[in-house]
Short mmCIF file of C-alpha atoms and ligand atoms in Angstrom, two decimals:
data_model
loop_
_atom_site.label_atom_id
_atom_site.label_comp_id
_atom_site.label_asym_id
_atom_site.label_seq_id
_atom_site.Cartn_x
_atom_site.Cartn_y
_atom_site.Cartn_z
CA MET T 190 33.68 7.76 -34.72
CA ASN T 191 37.30 6.65 -34.30
CA ALA T 192 39.21 4.62 -36.87
CA ARG T 193 38.62 1.28 -35.19
CA GLN T 194 34.88 1.61 -35.25
CA THR T 195 32.98 -0.03 -38.04
CA ALA T 196 30.15 1.56 -39.92
CA GLN T 197 27.51 0.27 -37.46
CA PRO T 198 25.13 3.07 -36.60
CA GLU T 199 25.40 4.47 -33.10
CA LEU T 200 22.66 3.53 -30.69
CA ALA T 201 19.95 6.16 -30.57
CA GLY T 202 20.49 8.37 -27.59
CA HIS T 203 23.06 6.07 -25.92
CA PRO T 204 26.30 7.82 -25.26
CA HIS T 205 29.05 5.35 -24.35
CA PHE T 206 27.50 2.37 -26.15
CA HIS T 207 28.99 1.88 -29.58
CA TYR T 208 30.33 -0.66 -32.04
CA VAL T 209 34.05 -1.27 -32.17
CA ASP T 210 35.32 -3.78 -34.73
CA GLY T 211 31.82 -5.08 -35.25
CA VAL T 212 31.09 -5.73 -31.57
CA LEU T 213 28.80 -3.60 -29.44
CA HIS T 214 30.68 -2.18 -26.45
CA ALA T 215 29.72 -0.37 -23.30
CA GLU T 216 32.61 2.08 -22.91
CA GLY T 217 35.69 -0.11 -23.37
CA VAL T 218 34.06 -3.48 -22.68
CA PRO T 219 32.68 -5.75 -25.42
CA LEU T 220 29.14 -6.78 -24.48
CA SER T 221 29.83 -10.23 -25.91
CA ASP T 222 32.49 -10.71 -23.20
CA LEU T 223 29.99 -9.75 -20.52
CA ALA T 224 27.39 -12.18 -21.86
CA ASP T 225 30.02 -14.96 -21.91
CA ALA T 226 31.32 -14.21 -18.44
CA LEU T 227 28.08 -13.46 -16.63
CA GLY T 228 25.32 -15.07 -18.68
CA THR T 229 22.06 -13.52 -19.84
CA PRO T 230 19.60 -11.93 -19.25
CA LEU T 231 21.97 -9.26 -18.01
CA TYR T 232 21.45 -5.57 -17.37
CA VAL T 233 24.52 -3.55 -18.33
CA TYR T 234 24.99 0.05 -17.23
CA SER T 235 27.67 2.56 -18.17
CA ARG T 236 29.10 4.64 -15.38
CA ALA T 237 30.25 7.30 -17.86
CA ALA T 238 26.74 7.50 -19.31
CA LEU T 239 25.29 8.11 -15.85
CA HIS T 240 27.80 10.88 -15.29
CA ALA T 241 27.12 12.36 -18.72
CA ALA T 242 23.38 12.49 -18.04
CA TRP T 243 24.00 14.11 -14.66
CA ASN T 244 26.33 16.66 -16.25
CA THR T 245 23.58 17.70 -18.66
CA TYR T 246 21.58 18.85 -15.65
CA ARG T 247 24.60 20.27 -13.82
CA ASP T 248 25.66 22.32 -16.84
CA ALA T 249 22.13 23.53 -17.49
CA ILE T 250 21.76 24.67 -13.88
CA GLY T 251 24.99 26.66 -13.66
CA GLU T 252 24.79 28.92 -10.62
CA ARG T 253 21.01 28.89 -10.40
CA PRO T 254 19.39 27.61 -7.20
CA VAL T 255 18.23 24.17 -8.34
CA LEU T 256 18.30 20.91 -6.41
CA VAL T 257 18.12 17.78 -8.56
CA CYS T 258 16.57 14.90 -6.62
CA TYR T 259 17.08 11.73 -8.64
CA GLY T 260 13.72 9.96 -9.08
CA MET T 261 15.27 6.72 -7.89
CA LYS T 262 12.25 4.56 -8.70
CA ALA T 263 13.70 4.51 -12.24
CA ASN T 264 16.72 2.49 -11.12
CA SER T 265 17.51 1.97 -7.48
CA ASN T 266 20.54 -0.29 -7.71
CA LEU T 267 22.92 0.74 -4.93
CA ALA T 268 25.77 1.30 -7.37
CA VAL T 269 23.64 3.70 -9.39
CA LEU T 270 22.54 5.53 -6.26
CA LYS T 271 26.11 5.76 -5.01
CA GLU T 272 27.22 7.42 -8.24
CA PHE T 273 24.52 10.05 -7.94
CA ALA T 274 25.24 10.55 -4.24
CA ARG T 275 28.91 11.12 -5.12
CA LEU T 276 27.86 13.64 -7.75
CA GLY T 277 25.90 15.56 -5.12
CA ALA T 278 22.39 14.55 -6.12
CA GLY T 279 19.40 14.59 -3.85
CA PHE T 280 16.86 11.78 -4.07
CA ASP T 281 13.13 11.61 -4.69
CA ILE T 282 11.87 8.60 -2.73
CA VAL T 283 8.44 7.01 -2.64
CA SER T 284 8.78 4.43 0.13
CA GLY T 285 10.53 3.53 3.34
CA GLY T 286 12.44 0.97 1.31
CA GLU T 287 13.82 3.62 -1.01
CA LEU T 288 14.83 5.68 2.04
CA LYS T 289 16.84 2.71 3.32
CA ARG T 290 18.63 2.42 -0.01
CA VAL T 291 19.64 6.10 -0.01
CA LEU T 292 20.87 5.87 3.56
CA ALA T 293 22.75 2.66 2.70
CA VAL T 294 24.87 4.52 0.14
CA GLY T 295 25.44 7.51 2.40
CA GLY T 296 23.08 9.84 0.50
CA ASP T 297 22.40 13.16 2.22
CA PRO T 298 18.99 13.00 3.98
CA ALA T 299 18.78 16.79 3.85
CA LYS T 300 18.44 16.44 0.07
CA ILE T 301 15.65 13.83 0.12
CA VAL T 302 12.09 14.58 -0.91
CA PHE T 303 9.49 11.99 0.01
CA SER T 304 6.75 11.64 -2.63
CA GLY T 305 3.87 9.19 -3.03
CA VAL T 306 0.13 8.98 -2.44
CA GLY T 307 0.07 6.35 0.30
CA LYS T 308 2.77 7.03 2.88
CA GLN T 309 2.39 4.90 5.97
CA ALA T 310 3.01 6.14 9.50
CA TRP T 311 6.21 4.08 9.91
CA GLU T 312 7.57 5.49 6.67
CA MET T 313 6.84 9.03 7.80
CA HIS T 314 8.47 8.30 11.14
CA GLU T 315 11.66 6.95 9.58
CA ALA T 316 11.89 9.84 7.13
CA LEU T 317 11.41 12.37 9.93
CA MET T 318 14.06 10.71 12.08
CA ALA T 319 16.44 10.65 9.10
CA GLY T 320 15.81 14.38 8.62
CA VAL T 321 14.48 14.50 5.06
CA LYS T 322 14.22 17.85 3.34
CA CYS T 323 10.55 17.74 2.51
CA PHE T 324 7.42 15.62 2.24
CA ASN T 325 5.44 16.03 -0.96
CA VAL T 326 1.95 15.56 0.47
CA GLU T 327 -0.90 14.38 -1.72
CA SER T 328 -4.07 14.67 0.40
CA THR T 329 -5.49 16.36 3.48
CA ALA T 330 -5.76 12.98 5.19
CA GLU T 331 -2.01 12.60 4.68
CA LEU T 332 -1.42 16.08 6.17
CA ALA T 333 -3.25 15.03 9.32
CA ARG T 334 -1.32 11.77 9.63
CA LEU T 335 2.01 13.46 9.02
CA SER T 336 1.33 16.13 11.63
CA ASP T 337 0.42 13.44 14.18
CA VAL T 338 3.52 11.38 13.45
CA ALA T 339 5.76 14.46 13.58
CA GLN T 340 4.35 15.55 16.90
CA ALA T 341 4.70 12.07 18.35
CA CYS T 342 8.42 12.04 17.58
CA GLY T 343 9.03 15.66 18.47
CA ARG T 344 9.89 16.79 14.95
CA THR T 345 8.44 19.27 12.50
CA ALA T 346 7.71 17.94 9.02
CA ARG T 347 8.56 20.32 6.18
CA VAL T 348 5.86 19.96 3.59
CA SER T 349 5.07 20.81 0.04
CA LEU T 350 1.68 19.97 -1.40
CA ARG T 351 1.64 18.02 -4.61
CA VAL T 352 -0.82 19.92 -6.69
CA ASN T 353 -2.62 18.31 -9.57
CA PRO T 354 -2.75 21.10 -12.16
CA ASP T 355 -5.10 19.23 -14.53
CA VAL T 356 -2.88 19.43 -17.58
CA ASP T 357 -2.48 16.84 -20.29
CA ALA T 358 1.13 15.66 -20.42
CA GLN T 359 0.49 14.04 -23.81
CA THR T 360 2.17 10.82 -22.88
CA HIS T 361 1.00 7.23 -22.32
CA PRO T 362 -2.11 7.20 -20.07
CA TYR T 363 -0.39 4.94 -17.51
CA ILE T 364 2.44 7.43 -17.03
CA SER T 365 0.38 10.60 -17.20
CA THR T 366 -0.25 11.85 -13.68
CA GLY T 367 -1.38 15.47 -13.83
CA LEU T 368 -4.98 15.05 -14.97
CA LYS T 369 -8.07 15.29 -12.78
CA GLU T 370 -8.84 11.63 -13.31
CA ASN T 371 -5.43 10.55 -11.95
CA LYS T 372 -5.07 9.55 -8.31
CA PHE T 373 -2.19 11.93 -7.77
CA GLY T 374 -2.01 15.23 -5.96
CA ILE T 375 -4.52 17.72 -4.64
CA ALA T 376 -6.77 19.36 -7.20
CA ILE T 377 -5.51 22.84 -7.96
CA ASP T 378 -8.91 24.35 -7.04
CA GLU T 379 -8.69 22.80 -3.58
CA ALA T 380 -5.03 23.59 -3.02
CA LEU T 381 -5.45 26.90 -1.18
CA GLU T 382 -7.78 25.32 1.34
CA ALA T 383 -5.42 22.37 1.79
CA TYR T 384 -2.53 24.78 2.43
CA GLN T 385 -4.65 26.54 5.06
CA THR T 386 -5.28 23.18 6.68
CA ALA T 387 -1.54 22.47 6.61
CA ALA T 388 -0.81 25.86 8.16
CA SER T 389 -3.18 25.06 11.03
CA LEU T 390 -1.57 21.72 11.89
CA PRO T 391 1.01 21.78 14.67
CA GLY T 392 3.50 19.25 13.30
CA LEU T 393 3.95 20.84 9.89
CA GLN T 394 5.93 23.66 8.31
CA ILE T 395 4.97 24.67 4.77
CA VAL T 396 7.98 25.09 2.50
CA GLY T 397 6.98 24.35 -1.06
CA VAL T 398 4.65 23.68 -3.94
CA ASP T 399 5.11 20.51 -5.96
CA CYS T 400 3.78 18.84 -9.07
CA HIS T 401 4.69 15.96 -11.34
CA ILE T 402 2.56 15.79 -14.45
CA GLY T 403 3.82 12.66 -16.13
CA SER T 404 6.74 10.77 -17.52
CA GLN T 405 8.48 10.43 -20.89
CA LEU T 406 7.42 13.96 -21.87
CA THR T 407 8.69 14.79 -25.32
CA ASP T 408 7.00 18.16 -25.54
CA ILE T 409 7.92 20.94 -23.17
CA SER T 410 4.65 22.86 -23.24
CA PRO T 411 2.77 20.81 -20.61
CA TYR T 412 5.39 21.89 -18.05
CA PHE T 413 4.53 25.50 -18.75
CA ASP T 414 0.78 24.92 -18.66
CA ALA T 415 1.39 23.50 -15.19
CA LEU T 416 3.90 26.18 -14.19
CA GLU T 417 1.56 29.09 -14.80
CA LYS T 418 -1.11 27.45 -12.67
CA LEU T 419 1.38 26.83 -9.87
CA LEU T 420 2.64 30.41 -9.99
CA ASP T 421 -0.95 31.67 -9.76
CA LEU T 422 -1.36 29.45 -6.71
CA ILE T 423 1.86 30.79 -5.16
CA ASP T 424 0.48 34.33 -5.59
CA ARG T 425 -2.79 33.35 -3.92
CA LEU T 426 -0.87 31.71 -1.09
CA ALA T 427 1.16 34.87 -0.58
CA ASP T 428 -2.09 36.85 -0.34
CA ALA T 429 -3.21 34.40 2.33
CA GLY T 430 0.05 34.91 4.24
CA ILE T 431 1.58 31.58 3.26
CA ARG T 432 5.18 31.92 2.10
CA ILE T 433 6.68 29.39 -0.30
CA GLU T 434 10.45 28.76 -0.46
CA HIS T 435 10.66 26.27 -3.29
CA LEU T 436 8.89 25.03 -6.35
CA ASP T 437 9.30 21.37 -7.31
CA LEU T 438 8.41 20.57 -10.93
CA GLY T 439 8.85 16.81 -10.56
CA GLY T 440 10.49 14.62 -13.17
CA GLY T 441 9.27 13.61 -16.56
CA LEU T 442 11.76 14.71 -19.22
CA GLY T 443 11.68 12.07 -21.91
CA ILE T 444 14.51 10.18 -23.55
CA ARG T 445 15.13 8.92 -27.04
CA TYR T 446 13.87 5.35 -27.44
CA THR T 447 13.64 5.59 -31.20
CA ASP T 448 13.45 8.98 -32.90
CA GLU T 449 12.05 11.19 -30.17
CA VAL T 450 13.73 14.55 -29.65
CA PRO T 451 12.97 15.27 -26.02
CA PRO T 452 13.48 18.73 -24.54
CA SER T 453 16.80 19.28 -22.81
CA PRO T 454 17.16 20.22 -19.14
CA ARG T 455 18.58 23.54 -20.32
CA ALA T 456 15.55 24.32 -22.47
CA LEU T 457 13.31 23.55 -19.51
CA LEU T 458 15.33 25.49 -16.93
CA ASP T 459 15.94 28.57 -19.04
CA ARG T 460 12.25 29.00 -19.67
CA VAL T 461 11.25 28.24 -16.08
CA PHE T 462 13.64 30.88 -14.75
CA ASP T 463 12.41 33.37 -17.36
CA ARG T 464 8.88 32.84 -16.13
CA LEU T 465 9.89 33.12 -12.47
CA GLN T 466 11.61 36.44 -13.16
CA ALA T 467 8.69 37.69 -15.23
CA ARG T 468 6.27 36.85 -12.43
CA GLY T 469 8.39 38.50 -9.75
CA LEU T 470 9.15 35.13 -8.14
CA GLY T 471 12.88 35.05 -8.82
CA HIS T 472 13.57 34.28 -5.15
CA LEU T 473 12.06 30.79 -5.42
CA HIS T 474 14.36 27.79 -5.30
CA LEU T 475 13.64 25.12 -7.86
CA MET T 476 13.63 21.36 -7.49
CA LEU T 477 13.48 18.68 -10.17
CA GLU T 478 12.98 14.93 -9.78
CA PRO T 479 14.29 13.40 -12.99
CA GLY T 480 14.45 9.63 -13.17
CA ARG T 481 14.37 8.28 -16.70
CA SER T 482 16.46 11.06 -18.24
CA LEU T 483 19.34 10.30 -15.84
CA VAL T 484 19.49 6.54 -16.34
CA GLY T 485 17.34 5.36 -19.25
CA ASN T 486 19.97 5.46 -21.95
CA ALA T 487 22.77 4.47 -19.59
CA GLY T 488 21.71 0.82 -19.77
CA VAL T 489 20.87 -2.07 -22.06
CA LEU T 490 19.48 -5.53 -21.40
CA LEU T 491 21.43 -8.40 -22.94
CA THR T 492 19.54 -11.50 -23.95
CA THR T 493 20.41 -14.64 -25.93
CA VAL T 494 18.38 -16.11 -28.76
CA GLN T 495 17.16 -19.57 -27.72
CA PHE T 496 15.20 -20.53 -30.81
CA LEU T 497 14.01 -19.06 -34.07
CA LYS T 498 10.51 -20.15 -34.95
CA HIS T 499 8.57 -19.41 -38.10
CA ASN T 500 4.92 -19.80 -38.97
CA ASP T 501 2.70 -18.51 -41.76
CA ALA T 502 2.09 -15.22 -40.03
CA ARG T 503 5.28 -14.41 -38.14
CA ASN T 504 8.90 -15.06 -37.39
CA PHE T 505 9.66 -15.31 -33.71
CA ALA T 506 12.99 -14.88 -31.99
CA ILE T 507 12.50 -16.59 -28.66
CA VAL T 508 15.03 -15.12 -26.26
CA ASP T 509 15.98 -15.77 -22.64
CA ALA T 510 14.71 -12.41 -21.33
CA ALA T 511 11.00 -11.97 -20.80
CA MET T 512 8.28 -9.69 -19.54
CA ASN T 513 9.37 -10.48 -16.00
CA ASP T 514 12.75 -8.89 -16.81
CA LEU T 515 11.49 -5.93 -18.84
CA LEU T 516 7.82 -5.18 -18.40
CA ARG T 517 7.61 -1.94 -20.36
CA PRO T 518 6.86 -3.33 -23.81
CA THR T 519 3.83 -5.31 -22.76
CA LEU T 520 2.62 -2.89 -20.10
CA TYR T 521 2.86 0.30 -22.15
CA GLN T 522 3.37 -1.02 -25.68
CA ALA T 523 6.72 0.68 -25.27
CA TYR T 524 9.29 0.62 -28.03
CA HIS T 525 12.81 -0.53 -27.16
CA GLY T 526 15.40 -0.84 -29.90
CA VAL T 527 16.88 -4.32 -30.32
CA ARG T 528 20.14 -5.07 -32.05
CA ALA T 529 22.65 -7.85 -32.34
CA VAL T 530 25.75 -7.44 -30.20
CA VAL T 531 27.76 -8.90 -33.11
CA PRO T 532 25.76 -8.03 -36.24
CA ARG T 533 25.98 -10.53 -39.08
CA GLY T 534 25.44 -7.92 -41.75
CA GLY T 535 22.96 -9.85 -43.90
CA ALA T 536 19.53 -8.75 -45.03
CA GLY T 537 17.77 -10.52 -42.17
CA GLN T 538 14.10 -11.08 -41.52
CA VAL T 539 11.35 -9.37 -39.62
CA TYR T 540 10.96 -10.87 -36.14
CA ASP T 541 8.87 -10.53 -33.06
CA VAL T 542 11.28 -10.81 -30.14
CA VAL T 543 9.49 -12.76 -27.42
CA GLY T 544 10.33 -14.37 -24.09
CA PRO T 545 9.72 -17.85 -22.68
CA VAL T 546 6.90 -16.81 -20.31
CA CYS T 547 3.51 -18.45 -20.83
CA GLU T 548 1.64 -15.32 -21.92
CA SER T 549 0.96 -14.00 -25.41
CA GLY T 550 1.76 -10.61 -23.93
CA ASP T 551 5.31 -11.73 -23.26
CA TRP T 552 7.12 -9.78 -25.93
CA LEU T 553 10.03 -7.36 -25.95
CA ALA T 554 9.82 -6.03 -29.49
CA LYS T 555 7.59 -6.45 -32.51
CA GLU T 556 8.35 -6.50 -36.21
CA ARG T 557 12.08 -5.82 -36.13
CA LEU T 558 14.38 -6.46 -39.03
CA LEU T 559 17.19 -8.62 -37.64
CA ASP T 560 19.80 -10.91 -39.17
CA ILE T 561 20.17 -13.37 -36.30
CA GLN T 562 20.71 -17.01 -35.48
CA GLN T 563 20.24 -19.21 -32.47
CA ASP T 564 22.67 -18.32 -29.62
CA ASP T 565 23.22 -14.77 -30.85
CA VAL T 566 23.27 -12.15 -28.11
CA LEU T 567 20.94 -9.18 -28.52
CA ALA T 568 20.95 -5.84 -26.75
CA VAL T 569 17.61 -4.32 -25.79
CA GLU T 570 18.19 -0.58 -25.72
CA SER T 571 17.15 2.13 -23.28
CA ALA T 572 16.76 -0.38 -20.47
CA GLY T 573 18.45 1.66 -17.74
CA ALA T 574 15.18 3.15 -16.46
CA TYR T 575 12.15 1.19 -15.27
CA GLY T 576 13.82 -2.06 -16.29
CA MET T 577 15.27 -4.05 -13.43
CA VAL T 578 13.22 -2.15 -10.84
CA MET T 579 10.01 -3.48 -12.40
CA ALA T 580 11.32 -7.04 -12.75
CA GLY T 581 9.58 -9.93 -11.03
CA ASN T 582 9.68 -13.68 -10.67
CA TYR T 583 6.70 -14.80 -12.75
CA ASN T 584 7.14 -18.40 -13.96
CA THR T 585 9.72 -18.82 -11.16
CA ARG T 586 12.32 -16.98 -13.16
CA PRO T 587 15.24 -15.62 -11.15
CA ARG T 588 15.84 -11.95 -11.72
CA ALA T 589 18.74 -10.95 -13.97
CA ALA T 590 22.17 -9.85 -12.82
CA GLU T 591 23.25 -6.22 -13.17
CA VAL T 592 26.72 -5.05 -14.10
CA MET T 593 28.26 -1.58 -14.25
CA VAL T 594 30.95 -0.88 -16.79
CA ASP T 595 33.60 1.68 -15.90
CA GLY T 596 36.09 2.26 -18.70
CA THR T 597 37.64 -1.11 -19.48
CA GLN T 598 36.54 -2.58 -16.14
CA TYR T 599 33.24 -3.97 -15.05
CA HIS T 600 31.65 -4.63 -11.68
CA VAL T 601 28.77 -6.96 -10.94
CA VAL T 602 26.45 -4.72 -8.96
CA ARG T 603 23.76 -7.31 -8.37
CA GLN T 604 24.24 -11.05 -8.46
CA ARG T 605 21.84 -13.08 -10.54
CA GLU T 606 19.09 -14.38 -8.27
CA THR T 607 19.40 -18.06 -7.32
CA PHE T 608 16.66 -20.61 -6.91
CA ASP T 609 17.41 -20.61 -3.18
CA ASP T 610 16.68 -16.88 -3.21
CA LEU T 611 13.37 -17.59 -4.89
CA LEU T 612 12.25 -20.23 -2.40
CA ARG T 613 13.42 -18.34 0.70
CA GLY T 614 10.54 -17.60 3.04
CA GLU T 615 8.16 -20.13 1.56
CA SER T 616 7.04 -23.25 3.38
CA THR T 617 4.60 -26.11 3.08
CA LEU T 618 2.04 -27.14 5.69
CA PRO T 619 3.26 -29.54 8.42
N1 LIG D 178 8.64 12.30 -9.37
C1 LIG D 178 7.48 11.66 -9.18
C2 LIG D 178 6.56 12.11 -8.15
C3 LIG D 178 7.15 10.56 -10.00
O1 LIG D 178 6.00 9.94 -9.83
C4 LIG D 178 8.06 10.14 -11.01
C5 LIG D 178 7.76 8.99 -11.86
C6 LIG D 178 9.27 10.83 -11.14
C7 LIG D 178 9.53 11.93 -10.31
C8 LIG D 178 10.31 10.47 -12.15
O2 LIG D 178 9.80 10.65 -13.43
P1 LIG D 178 10.74 10.47 -14.73
O3 LIG D 178 11.74 11.59 -14.74
O4 LIG D 178 11.39 9.15 -14.61
O5 LIG D 178 9.79 10.53 -15.85
N2 LIG D 178 7.22 2.86 -15.16
C9 LIG D 178 6.94 3.91 -16.12
C10 LIG D 178 7.25 5.27 -15.57
C11 LIG D 178 6.51 5.58 -14.30
C12 LIG D 178 6.89 6.92 -13.74
C13 LIG D 178 6.33 7.10 -12.39
N3 LIG D 178 6.69 8.32 -11.74
C14 LIG D 178 7.71 3.63 -17.39
O6 LIG D 178 8.38 2.61 -17.45
O7 LIG D 178 7.61 4.39 -18.35
#
């Protein structure tokens, strides 16, 4: 903490967001200035925080053969993608739309993996023509479609099968993906047969084995439960004459929203490489698809208190951001820290922070001790991942603007939606 900083506590897990002279800053920019200049709700990202998160992976990897494909569903703003492209990242995409975004920022198609359970033929076609590195295939029906599409355009699709290892990621059920009851992947018991099918199809070339067991993992052990099962599979594939070049362990490393202590990329990688060596599979290349851990704590959502309302049971801070801006609290009962951009320093009261949308489920935070008044600006923490990308227009609310801070400068990286934007494409009957 430098001399100019007050005694405000740092934001949990947010490098590059801190209080200076009693005002919350992103890098060198006071968030109060951004709220004044650009209005709220406003997503604010820190370029330095994105780089810092990337460097955690880069430093953990060292010289080891690892390709990090940013799970861009977490935040697909072009400015965010461009930073990662500049840093040499690959991209994990799940739609033709995401492919277009990567190509729009000049991302390297040879570092793209295409994931997702429901790829359509046009999406496969565009990815093949772009020359993506690999398709993570989730069913035998998808293998057949991909082979057909590849043949029709004279290409060979490099494939990895997404295997469902049936492990419990010990996270929220909606973001747990590696259990039998989830729709994702090919059951590990059926994987060998699916690989044999893939090997028999003319448009495909097998290159990898893939899994993604869930998101916001705060315990490392589920990765290793999955890893051992995948390594057993790779051995069985070798016995069947099917050679694997890479292993993709998906994304999932958690971040600190409150007091979590998620595993570091280094802890994960060191142990994975130990296991690969121990199993005689040191030649395998590794891929990771982190989303949240690269962007989650690089962003906050600014919102302004509209009214304070008190009844017998509760105090409500009604703010101008809502579930349409940040869906995570109501969808997953997710915790996001909330704090005043310019704290008043009094004892405060316990508030539910809620939006203006006509739903009781429209809340951002529950039971938070805050000393606030009408018109105060609040920062909702850890909003860089699965924030703006999950925003919608419910109640005909334009989506927020997004701004990227870079040192003492800032750049609007998405304009606030206008009402004309909202009505575009709609019409009434003649
Ligand atoms: N790879 C695949 C195949 C995925 O399905 C996901 C996330 C990732 C990588 C990136 O995972 P991450 O590193 O971000 O955990 N909307 C939820 C999270 C859904 C995650 C979906 N898949 C949330 O707000 O918590």
